[in-house]
Amino acid sequence: MCRAVFVVALVALIRPAAEALDNGLALKPTMGWLHWERFMCNTDCDRDPDNCISERLYMQMADVMVKEGWKEAGYEYVCIDDCWPSHQRDAQGRLQADPKRFPGGIKKLADYVHSKGLKLGIYADVGKNTCAGYPGSLGYYETDAQTFADWDVDLLKFDGCFMDWKSLGDGYMSMSKALNKTGRSILYSCEWPLYEWPFQQPNYTAIRETCNHWRNFDDVYDSWSSIKSIFDWTASHQDIIVPSAGPGGWNDPDMLVIGNFGLSHDQQESQMALWAIMAAPLLMSNDLRDICPRSKKLLQNRLIIAISQDPLGKQGYRTAKVDSFEVWERPLSKNQLAVAVLNRQEIGGPRGLAIRAVPGWKICDPQCNVTQILPQYKEMGVQTQQSKIVLSVNPSGTALLTVTPVSKDFKGLSKLHRKNTSVKRKHNTSL
Ligand code: GLA
């Protein structure tokens, strides 16, 4: 790298985003829980009542979200994915929930979730069938939008299976209009570009005008190879996709799988850090009823969530590849910068990267204040361009920092920073 890449990145940063879908929603990346990656299409409630797709699952998740600090941390949407409906529409052509697994129906479930101060998401498909073979919405966009509104649903994830790719745009736009017509605020999560990419480059201006977030790439799996493939796809398409992200509309790299089985703790930290840098929706797919305390603490880390939800609303870029490290940077409000340094070498022990190798480090002229958030919280104090800091990063782990420029005019302020730093210098893992 990487001067050229960085210059391209900067040019793209100052390009204004296209108009977002004007429904007043998703002004910050959506936060919540979505069942798919962890619970998939488990409909066997006789043999597996605790994990099958049923109203009980969402009610229990909503309970835990309130009791265990998730709601307080910002996680708001409890989302149903595929496999919730009956295989048949009702006599009026409306979708209906499977009566055995959702005896109370979706409206009652929405009331329950709302009584907890949370929101309910549901899933449907732009084509003839959902990906798991349940009825799709093709030919029923207005009916289904109205049904979801009548049930007081707050979010629709609209999949793209079983649809002629040439009609994807029409289908997604029609559903967007149908949702708008109901008069209810329903956040609209699309998979339009994911299904269009195999055929042609999607029109991100139109997508941003239509959807509140959009999946671009393959489904996430509970594995490091899956997470890496998402990083790689995002970085290799960043000049196309990053400019389209901003308040009201976001690129969606799919669910957080933190707290499941396939990622080491370092890898979980890498997913959390990079999802924040990518301004991605934070939709966890895990079992909140049974999650290890370290994963919970990571998912509820207020400093990482603050990066994700930063009001400037700009997605970050990969700005450098050096010595098997990747540097990712996201501009934040108040001229701050979030920096993630990902160690892509998967052999050996922790390796060091001089902080001066970070392209955005130039904001440290004349001075900046540095806070490390991952792998542990550490105030690194006031630094200059000549800083000697070397970040130590575990294999497949990430160091996450915020860098705040300090003007020389504010001598008093930098003195204050120095003072704070000397007090807080010890590792503090309480955040
Ligand atoms: C597709 C989507 C997934 C999930 C499944 C459900 O694969 O990309 O996120 O919704 O369908 O069948």
Tab-separated table of C-alpha atoms and ligand atoms in Angstrom:
chain	number	residue	atom	x	y	z
A	1	MET	CA	0.000	0.000	0.000
A	2	CYS	CA	-0.815	2.127	0.012
A	3	ARG	CA	-0.771	5.759	-0.650
A	4	ALA	CA	-2.958	5.257	-3.707
A	5	VAL	CA	-5.572	3.268	-1.820
A	6	PHE	CA	-5.613	5.815	0.940
A	7	VAL	CA	-6.096	8.701	-1.481
A	8	VAL	CA	-8.960	6.836	-3.174
A	9	ALA	CA	-10.426	6.211	0.258
A	10	LEU	CA	-10.215	9.875	1.172
A	11	VAL	CA	-11.854	10.979	-2.066
A	12	ALA	CA	-14.675	8.549	-1.433
A	13	LEU	CA	-14.976	9.799	2.146
A	14	ILE	CA	-15.798	13.300	1.070
A	15	ARG	CA	-18.255	12.227	-1.610
A	16	PRO	CA	-21.756	12.758	-0.198
A	17	ALA	CA	-23.944	9.698	0.194
A	18	ALA	CA	-27.015	9.372	-2.021
A	19	GLU	CA	-30.457	10.068	-0.576
A	20	ALA	CA	-31.470	7.527	2.021
A	21	LEU	CA	-34.851	5.848	2.218
A	22	ASP	CA	-36.909	8.603	3.771
A	23	ASN	CA	-38.673	6.743	6.571
A	24	GLY	CA	-36.785	8.305	9.480
A	25	LEU	CA	-35.404	4.916	10.541
A	26	ALA	CA	-31.919	3.419	10.913
A	27	LEU	CA	-30.284	6.803	11.441
A	28	LYS	CA	-27.651	4.696	13.212
A	29	PRO	CA	-26.807	1.060	12.431
A	30	THR	CA	-29.603	-1.185	13.706
A	31	MET	CA	-28.933	-3.123	16.903
A	32	GLY	CA	-30.723	-6.260	17.966
A	33	TRP	CA	-30.952	-10.025	17.729
A	34	LEU	CA	-31.871	-12.227	14.747
A	35	HIS	CA	-32.494	-15.954	14.986
A	36	TRP	CA	-31.012	-17.328	11.761
A	37	GLU	CA	-27.347	-18.236	12.240
A	38	ARG	CA	-27.847	-19.842	15.651
A	39	PHE	CA	-31.327	-21.407	15.355
A	40	MET	CA	-31.773	-21.771	11.583
A	41	CYS	CA	-34.893	-23.652	10.478
A	42	ASN	CA	-35.408	-25.797	13.559
A	43	THR	CA	-39.150	-26.419	13.575
A	44	ASP	CA	-39.128	-29.543	15.746
A	45	CYS	CA	-40.743	-28.202	18.880
A	46	ASP	CA	-41.699	-31.674	20.103
A	47	ARG	CA	-38.118	-32.832	20.367
A	48	ASP	CA	-36.351	-29.497	20.875
A	49	PRO	CA	-38.803	-27.071	22.490
A	50	ASP	CA	-36.075	-24.723	23.762
A	51	ASN	CA	-34.448	-24.122	20.409
A	52	CYS	CA	-37.193	-24.453	17.822
A	53	ILE	CA	-38.586	-21.455	15.917
A	54	SER	CA	-41.577	-20.626	18.098
A	55	GLU	CA	-43.037	-17.637	19.910
A	56	ARG	CA	-41.379	-18.933	23.089
A	57	LEU	CA	-37.924	-18.386	21.656
A	58	TYR	CA	-38.525	-14.689	20.922
A	59	MET	CA	-40.318	-14.107	24.205
A	60	GLN	CA	-37.430	-15.624	26.112
A	61	MET	CA	-34.898	-13.588	24.131
A	62	ALA	CA	-36.888	-10.425	24.833
A	63	ASP	CA	-36.959	-11.254	28.557
A	64	VAL	CA	-33.206	-11.809	28.656
A	65	MET	CA	-32.520	-8.711	26.596
A	66	VAL	CA	-34.172	-6.610	29.268
A	67	LYS	CA	-32.841	-8.493	32.294
A	68	GLU	CA	-29.250	-8.899	31.212
A	69	GLY	CA	-28.416	-5.380	30.078
A	70	TRP	CA	-28.733	-5.903	26.323
A	71	LYS	CA	-31.503	-3.372	25.912
A	72	GLU	CA	-29.614	-0.875	28.023
A	73	ALA	CA	-26.550	-1.368	25.824
A	74	GLY	CA	-28.657	-0.442	22.766
A	75	TYR	CA	-29.851	-3.797	21.377
A	76	GLU	CA	-33.458	-3.104	20.468
A	77	TYR	CA	-34.883	-5.352	17.726
A	78	VAL	CA	-35.862	-8.996	18.370
A	79	CYS	CA	-36.032	-10.457	14.881
A	80	ILE	CA	-37.697	-13.522	13.433
A	81	ASP	CA	-35.994	-15.023	10.365
A	82	ASP	CA	-37.193	-17.758	7.981
A	83	CYS	CA	-39.477	-20.695	8.886
A	84	TRP	CA	-42.069	-18.863	10.987
A	85	PRO	CA	-45.111	-19.132	8.653
A	86	SER	CA	-47.532	-21.835	7.734
A	87	HIS	CA	-46.940	-23.424	4.383
A	88	GLN	CA	-50.328	-22.053	3.263
A	89	ARG	CA	-51.699	-18.520	3.150
A	90	ASP	CA	-55.121	-18.029	4.774
A	91	ALA	CA	-58.451	-17.773	2.901
A	92	GLN	CA	-57.856	-14.036	2.312
A	93	GLY	CA	-54.395	-14.696	0.881
A	94	ARG	CA	-52.573	-13.460	3.974
A	95	LEU	CA	-49.459	-14.999	5.482
A	96	GLN	CA	-50.169	-16.713	8.777
A	97	ALA	CA	-47.815	-17.894	11.491
A	98	ASP	CA	-47.504	-21.639	12.020
A	99	PRO	CA	-50.363	-22.215	14.489
A	100	LYS	CA	-48.581	-24.901	16.489
A	101	ARG	CA	-45.385	-22.954	17.032
A	102	PHE	CA	-46.991	-19.495	17.300
A	103	PRO	CA	-50.322	-20.219	19.045
A	104	GLY	CA	-50.761	-16.567	20.038
A	105	GLY	CA	-49.973	-15.262	16.545
A	106	ILE	CA	-47.521	-12.529	15.571
A	107	LYS	CA	-49.646	-9.606	16.807
A	108	LYS	CA	-49.611	-10.986	20.372
A	109	LEU	CA	-45.888	-11.593	20.114
A	110	ALA	CA	-45.357	-8.010	18.948
A	111	ASP	CA	-47.431	-6.771	21.904
A	112	TYR	CA	-45.278	-8.820	24.255
A	113	VAL	CA	-42.013	-7.559	22.759
A	114	HIS	CA	-43.312	-3.967	22.851
A	115	SER	CA	-44.333	-4.371	26.501
A	116	LYS	CA	-40.624	-4.926	27.189
A	117	GLY	CA	-39.715	-1.707	25.391
A	118	LEU	CA	-38.256	-3.644	22.443
A	119	LYS	CA	-39.191	-3.958	18.769
A	120	LEU	CA	-40.156	-6.960	16.659
A	121	GLY	CA	-38.692	-7.895	13.287
A	122	ILE	CA	-40.117	-10.382	10.798
A	123	TYR	CA	-38.873	-12.103	7.627
A	124	ALA	CA	-40.316	-12.561	4.140
A	125	ASP	CA	-39.025	-12.966	0.584
A	126	VAL	CA	-39.352	-10.897	-2.580
A	127	GLY	CA	-39.762	-14.035	-4.714
A	128	LYS	CA	-42.096	-16.994	-4.999
A	129	ASN	CA	-40.756	-18.737	-1.893
A	130	THR	CA	-38.496	-18.005	1.042
A	131	CYS	CA	-35.058	-19.615	0.924
A	132	ALA	CA	-36.329	-22.423	3.184
A	133	GLY	CA	-39.382	-22.997	0.959
A	134	TYR	CA	-42.149	-21.127	2.801
A	135	PRO	CA	-44.551	-18.867	0.871
A	136	GLY	CA	-42.842	-15.862	-0.729
A	137	SER	CA	-44.375	-12.419	-1.201
A	138	LEU	CA	-44.286	-12.260	-5.024
A	139	GLY	CA	-47.733	-11.093	-6.072
A	140	TYR	CA	-48.619	-10.192	-2.472
A	141	TYR	CA	-46.426	-7.193	-1.643
A	142	GLU	CA	-49.264	-4.891	-0.561
A	143	THR	CA	-51.130	-7.641	1.277
A	144	ASP	CA	-48.015	-8.714	3.187
A	145	ALA	CA	-46.912	-5.159	4.004
A	146	GLN	CA	-50.393	-4.464	5.373
A	147	THR	CA	-50.432	-7.730	7.329
A	148	PHE	CA	-47.089	-6.860	8.966
A	149	ALA	CA	-48.359	-3.354	9.757
A	150	ASP	CA	-51.608	-4.775	11.209
A	151	TRP	CA	-49.490	-7.012	13.432
A	152	ASP	CA	-47.465	-3.965	14.604
A	153	VAL	CA	-44.205	-5.342	13.272
A	154	ASP	CA	-41.246	-2.904	13.341
A	155	LEU	CA	-38.740	-4.396	10.889
A	156	LEU	CA	-38.911	-6.520	7.758
A	157	LYS	CA	-35.969	-8.592	6.538
A	158	PHE	CA	-36.799	-9.198	2.874
A	159	ASP	CA	-34.832	-12.067	1.325
A	160	GLY	CA	-34.230	-12.616	-2.395
A	161	CYS	CA	-34.635	-16.345	-3.093
A	162	PHE	CA	-36.773	-17.723	-5.934
A	163	MET	CA	-36.843	-14.487	-7.912
A	164	ASP	CA	-35.763	-13.705	-11.452
A	165	TRP	CA	-32.740	-11.471	-10.872
A	166	LYS	CA	-33.937	-8.963	-13.475
A	167	SER	CA	-37.041	-8.296	-11.349
A	168	LEU	CA	-35.169	-7.882	-8.047
A	169	GLY	CA	-35.139	-4.079	-8.271
A	170	ASP	CA	-38.853	-3.832	-9.089
A	171	GLY	CA	-39.712	-6.264	-6.303
A	172	TYR	CA	-37.629	-4.554	-3.634
A	173	MET	CA	-38.875	-1.099	-4.659
A	174	SER	CA	-42.509	-2.239	-4.717
A	175	MET	CA	-42.250	-3.656	-1.209
A	176	SER	CA	-40.564	-0.454	-0.012
A	177	LYS	CA	-43.515	1.549	-1.367
A	178	ALA	CA	-46.035	-0.922	0.048
A	179	LEU	CA	-44.475	-0.621	3.519
A	180	ASN	CA	-44.532	3.154	3.242
A	181	LYS	CA	-48.182	3.064	2.197
A	182	THR	CA	-49.187	1.280	5.409
A	183	GLY	CA	-48.243	4.400	7.355
A	184	ARG	CA	-46.429	2.310	9.980
A	185	SER	CA	-42.685	2.841	10.569
A	186	ILE	CA	-41.184	-0.448	9.443
A	187	LEU	CA	-37.426	-0.682	9.074
A	188	TYR	CA	-36.633	-2.335	5.744
A	189	SER	CA	-33.697	-4.758	5.557
A	190	CYS	CA	-32.932	-6.026	2.039
A	191	GLU	CA	-30.770	-8.593	0.269
A	192	TRP	CA	-31.094	-6.990	-3.148
A	193	PRO	CA	-27.377	-6.497	-3.944
A	194	LEU	CA	-26.421	-9.986	-2.721
A	195	TYR	CA	-28.705	-11.577	-5.296
A	196	GLU	CA	-27.764	-9.139	-8.071
A	197	TRP	CA	-23.958	-9.284	-7.774
A	198	PRO	CA	-23.595	-12.616	-9.654
A	199	PHE	CA	-25.131	-10.914	-12.711
A	200	GLN	CA	-24.210	-7.231	-12.606
A	201	GLN	CA	-22.968	-4.449	-10.350
A	202	PRO	CA	-25.927	-3.284	-8.270
A	203	ASN	CA	-27.109	0.310	-8.348
A	204	TYR	CA	-26.324	1.448	-4.819
A	205	THR	CA	-27.999	4.817	-5.288
A	206	ALA	CA	-31.315	3.050	-5.926
A	207	ILE	CA	-30.683	0.553	-3.124
A	208	ARG	CA	-30.016	3.328	-0.620
A	209	GLU	CA	-33.238	5.074	-1.671
A	210	THR	CA	-35.170	1.845	-1.171
A	211	CYS	CA	-33.783	0.033	1.879
A	212	ASN	CA	-32.474	0.828	5.378
A	213	HIS	CA	-29.767	-1.813	5.110
A	214	TRP	CA	-28.753	-4.339	2.532
A	215	ARG	CA	-26.800	-7.584	2.481
A	216	ASN	CA	-24.032	-7.653	-0.145
A	217	PHE	CA	-22.343	-10.969	0.412
A	218	ASP	CA	-22.748	-14.594	1.536
A	219	ASP	CA	-24.434	-15.712	4.736
A	220	VAL	CA	-22.213	-15.558	7.801
A	221	TYR	CA	-21.265	-18.886	9.388
A	222	ASP	CA	-19.925	-19.577	12.832
A	223	SER	CA	-16.323	-19.822	11.613
A	224	TRP	CA	-13.248	-17.652	11.242
A	225	SER	CA	-13.029	-18.485	7.525
A	226	SER	CA	-16.520	-17.014	7.076
A	227	ILE	CA	-15.628	-13.831	8.980
A	228	LYS	CA	-12.410	-13.453	6.981
A	229	SER	CA	-14.284	-13.874	3.698
A	230	ILE	CA	-16.584	-11.003	4.740
A	231	PHE	CA	-13.603	-8.764	5.572
A	232	ASP	CA	-11.988	-9.616	2.239
A	233	TRP	CA	-15.136	-9.058	0.197
A	234	THR	CA	-15.836	-5.762	1.931
A	235	ALA	CA	-12.301	-4.450	1.452
A	236	SER	CA	-12.173	-5.502	-2.192
A	237	HIS	CA	-15.483	-3.721	-2.935
A	238	GLN	CA	-15.099	-0.778	-0.573
A	239	ASP	CA	-14.844	1.906	-3.235
A	240	ILE	CA	-18.241	0.783	-4.561
A	241	ILE	CA	-20.125	0.114	-1.336
A	242	VAL	CA	-18.744	2.411	1.361
A	243	PRO	CA	-19.942	5.722	-0.144
A	244	SER	CA	-23.526	4.434	-0.075
A	245	ALA	CA	-23.556	4.035	3.721
A	246	GLY	CA	-24.785	6.786	6.000
A	247	PRO	CA	-27.646	7.694	8.322
A	248	GLY	CA	-30.766	5.911	7.059
A	249	GLY	CA	-28.975	3.228	5.019
A	250	TRP	CA	-26.125	0.789	5.766
A	251	ASN	CA	-24.160	-2.042	4.227
A	252	ASP	CA	-25.017	-5.222	6.116
A	253	PRO	CA	-22.208	-7.786	6.431
A	254	ASP	CA	-24.659	-10.113	8.251
A	255	MET	CA	-25.039	-11.235	11.852
A	256	LEU	CA	-22.619	-11.145	14.764
A	257	VAL	CA	-21.857	-14.754	15.696
A	258	ILE	CA	-20.071	-13.811	18.916
A	259	GLY	CA	-21.011	-16.096	21.825
A	260	ASN	CA	-21.418	-19.256	19.737
A	261	PHE	CA	-18.985	-22.106	19.035
A	262	GLY	CA	-16.705	-21.362	16.120
A	263	LEU	CA	-14.642	-18.267	16.970
A	264	SER	CA	-11.805	-17.917	19.481
A	265	HIS	CA	-12.071	-14.905	21.767
A	266	ASP	CA	-9.543	-12.989	19.667
A	267	GLN	CA	-11.629	-13.723	16.582
A	268	GLN	CA	-14.782	-12.586	18.356
A	269	GLU	CA	-13.007	-9.326	19.179
A	270	SER	CA	-12.050	-8.987	15.521
A	271	GLN	CA	-15.653	-9.426	14.414
A	272	MET	CA	-16.929	-6.895	16.949
A	273	ALA	CA	-14.227	-4.325	16.133
A	274	LEU	CA	-14.583	-4.599	12.374
A	275	TRP	CA	-18.392	-4.562	12.471
A	276	ALA	CA	-18.098	-1.257	14.369
A	277	ILE	CA	-15.601	0.100	11.830
A	278	MET	CA	-17.882	-1.018	8.967
A	279	ALA	CA	-20.871	0.821	10.508
A	280	ALA	CA	-22.669	-2.511	10.250
A	281	PRO	CA	-25.986	-3.381	11.823
A	282	LEU	CA	-25.211	-5.171	15.091
A	283	LEU	CA	-27.651	-8.064	14.883
A	284	MET	CA	-26.488	-10.850	17.160
A	285	SER	CA	-27.379	-14.445	16.384
A	286	ASN	CA	-26.555	-16.395	19.506
A	287	ASP	CA	-28.302	-17.814	22.546
A	288	LEU	CA	-28.579	-14.921	24.968
A	289	ARG	CA	-30.003	-17.341	27.570
A	290	ASP	CA	-26.664	-19.112	27.691
A	291	ILE	CA	-23.677	-17.004	26.690
A	292	CYS	CA	-20.196	-16.891	28.155
A	293	PRO	CA	-19.503	-13.788	30.261
A	294	ARG	CA	-16.503	-12.737	28.141
A	295	SER	CA	-18.564	-12.725	24.940
A	296	LYS	CA	-21.347	-10.866	26.695
A	297	LYS	CA	-18.945	-8.220	27.929
A	298	LEU	CA	-17.523	-7.820	24.434
A	299	LEU	CA	-20.965	-7.459	22.845
A	300	GLN	CA	-21.960	-4.926	25.494
A	301	ASN	CA	-18.696	-2.935	25.367
A	302	ARG	CA	-19.914	0.672	25.428
A	303	LEU	CA	-16.836	2.089	23.722
A	304	ILE	CA	-17.135	-0.249	20.741
A	305	ILE	CA	-20.874	0.391	20.519
A	306	ALA	CA	-20.131	4.140	20.562
A	307	ILE	CA	-17.919	3.676	17.477
A	308	SER	CA	-20.649	1.652	15.753
A	309	GLN	CA	-23.287	4.259	16.561
A	310	ASP	CA	-21.144	7.350	15.951
A	311	PRO	CA	-23.389	10.229	14.827
A	312	LEU	CA	-21.214	11.155	11.827
A	313	GLY	CA	-22.502	7.918	10.279
A	314	LYS	CA	-19.582	7.208	7.957
A	315	GLN	CA	-18.471	3.661	7.234
A	316	GLY	CA	-14.749	2.919	7.547
A	317	TYR	CA	-12.267	1.600	4.996
A	318	ARG	CA	-9.342	-0.770	4.941
A	319	THR	CA	-6.546	1.746	4.533
A	320	ALA	CA	-3.396	-0.376	4.636
A	321	LYS	CA	-2.052	-3.910	4.390
A	322	VAL	CA	1.369	-4.204	5.917
A	323	ASP	CA	3.351	-7.185	7.170
A	324	SER	CA	0.244	-9.437	7.384
A	325	PHE	CA	-1.602	-6.741	9.311
A	326	GLU	CA	-4.664	-4.972	7.989
A	327	VAL	CA	-5.414	-1.437	9.110
A	328	TRP	CA	-9.048	-0.331	9.008
A	329	GLU	CA	-10.079	3.229	9.830
A	330	ARG	CA	-13.395	4.951	10.388
A	331	PRO	CA	-13.786	8.716	10.676
A	332	LEU	CA	-15.865	9.678	13.707
A	333	SER	CA	-17.574	12.840	14.856
A	334	LYS	CA	-15.466	15.542	16.555
A	335	ASN	CA	-12.583	14.747	14.165
A	336	GLN	CA	-11.900	11.512	15.966
A	337	LEU	CA	-10.704	8.426	14.170
A	338	ALA	CA	-11.349	4.785	15.035
A	339	VAL	CA	-8.513	2.475	14.046
A	340	ALA	CA	-8.557	-1.318	13.947
A	341	VAL	CA	-5.355	-3.270	13.409
A	342	LEU	CA	-6.111	-6.872	12.486
A	343	ASN	CA	-3.358	-9.495	12.629
A	344	ARG	CA	-3.991	-11.814	9.671
A	345	GLN	CA	-1.035	-14.082	10.467
A	346	GLU	CA	-2.339	-17.308	11.963
A	347	ILE	CA	0.935	-18.764	13.197
A	348	GLY	CA	3.115	-17.771	16.111
A	349	GLY	CA	2.319	-15.409	18.947
A	350	PRO	CA	1.418	-11.732	19.338
A	351	ARG	CA	3.106	-9.480	16.798
A	352	GLY	CA	3.830	-5.774	16.930
A	353	LEU	CA	2.893	-2.976	14.551
A	354	ALA	CA	4.291	0.522	15.009
A	355	ILE	CA	1.341	2.857	15.395
A	356	ARG	CA	2.999	5.303	12.996
A	357	ALA	CA	2.235	2.799	10.183
A	358	VAL	CA	-1.460	3.713	10.463
A	359	PRO	CA	-2.197	6.037	7.495
A	360	GLY	CA	-4.568	8.231	9.517
A	361	TRP	CA	-1.901	8.765	12.139
A	362	LYS	CA	-1.174	12.055	10.388
A	363	ILE	CA	-3.962	13.609	12.468
A	364	CYS	CA	-1.469	13.342	15.318
A	365	ASP	CA	0.272	16.447	14.022
A	366	PRO	CA	0.930	18.201	16.300
A	367	GLN	CA	-0.622	15.910	18.895
A	368	CYS	CA	-3.362	13.408	19.536
A	369	ASN	CA	-4.812	11.499	22.418
A	370	VAL	CA	-5.049	7.736	22.070
A	371	THR	CA	-7.344	5.264	23.785
A	372	GLN	CA	-6.992	1.545	23.215
A	373	ILE	CA	-10.306	-0.314	23.536
A	374	LEU	CA	-9.265	-3.823	22.473
A	375	PRO	CA	-7.700	-6.171	23.399
A	376	GLN	CA	-7.904	-4.280	26.694
A	377	TYR	CA	-8.855	-0.774	27.703
A	378	LYS	CA	-5.796	1.417	28.052
A	379	GLU	CA	-5.344	5.172	27.975
A	380	MET	CA	-2.238	5.683	25.864
A	381	GLY	CA	-2.134	9.413	26.463
A	382	VAL	CA	-1.001	12.279	24.298
A	383	GLN	CA	1.121	11.246	21.329
A	384	THR	CA	2.883	12.941	18.444
A	385	GLN	CA	3.686	11.839	14.888
A	386	GLN	CA	6.926	10.429	16.260
A	387	SER	CA	5.105	8.180	18.733
A	388	LYS	CA	6.960	5.057	19.729
A	389	ILE	CA	3.825	3.029	20.470
A	390	VAL	CA	3.922	-0.497	19.108
A	391	LEU	CA	0.580	-2.279	19.122
A	392	SER	CA	0.695	-5.920	20.098
A	393	VAL	CA	-1.920	-8.038	18.344
A	394	ASN	CA	-2.616	-11.767	18.780
A	395	PRO	CA	-2.970	-14.011	15.717
A	396	SER	CA	-6.435	-13.379	14.198
A	397	GLY	CA	-7.051	-10.721	16.852
A	398	THR	CA	-7.536	-6.980	16.555
A	399	ALA	CA	-6.318	-3.906	18.388
A	400	LEU	CA	-9.024	-1.236	18.379
A	401	LEU	CA	-8.252	2.397	19.200
A	402	THR	CA	-9.696	5.842	19.052
A	403	VAL	CA	-7.438	8.731	18.129
A	404	THR	CA	-8.444	12.295	19.001
A	405	PRO	CA	-6.480	15.200	17.563
A	406	VAL	CA	-5.287	17.669	20.169
A	407	SER	CA	-4.525	21.170	18.971
A	408	LYS	CA	-1.358	22.832	20.253
A	409	ASP	CA	-3.481	25.857	21.075
A	410	PHE	CA	-5.032	23.810	23.839
A	411	LYS	CA	-1.929	23.477	25.919
A	412	GLY	CA	-4.034	23.320	29.031
A	413	LEU	CA	-6.081	20.512	27.549
A	414	SER	CA	-3.103	18.409	26.621
A	415	LYS	CA	-1.706	18.899	30.111
A	416	LEU	CA	-5.028	17.656	31.408
A	417	HIS	CA	-4.807	14.613	29.130
A	418	ARG	CA	-1.327	13.891	30.437
A	419	LYS	CA	-2.595	14.112	33.985
A	420	ASN	CA	-5.525	11.772	33.297
A	421	THR	CA	-3.193	9.398	31.551
A	422	SER	CA	-0.820	9.097	34.457
A	423	VAL	CA	-3.758	8.205	36.693
A	424	LYS	CA	-5.362	5.731	34.297
A	425	ARG	CA	-2.313	4.178	32.734
A	426	LYS	CA	-2.792	0.786	34.363
A	427	HIS	CA	-4.757	-1.768	32.324
A	428	ASN	CA	-8.377	-1.379	33.038
A	429	THR	CA	-10.515	-4.250	31.880
A	430	SER	CA	-13.664	-3.086	33.572
A	431	LEU	CA	-15.113	-1.642	30.360
B	1	GLA	C1	-30.850	-16.610	3.115
B	1	GLA	C2	-30.427	-15.374	3.904
B	1	GLA	C3	-30.142	-15.766	5.347
B	1	GLA	C4	-31.367	-16.414	5.966
B	1	GLA	C5	-31.814	-17.592	5.128
B	1	GLA	C6	-33.149	-18.135	5.595
B	1	GLA	O1	-29.816	-17.519	2.980
B	1	GLA	O2	-29.306	-14.783	3.323
B	1	GLA	O3	-29.748	-14.638	6.089
B	1	GLA	O4	-32.398	-15.451	6.064
B	1	GLA	O5	-31.960	-17.238	3.754
B	1	GLA	O6	-33.615	-19.186	4.816
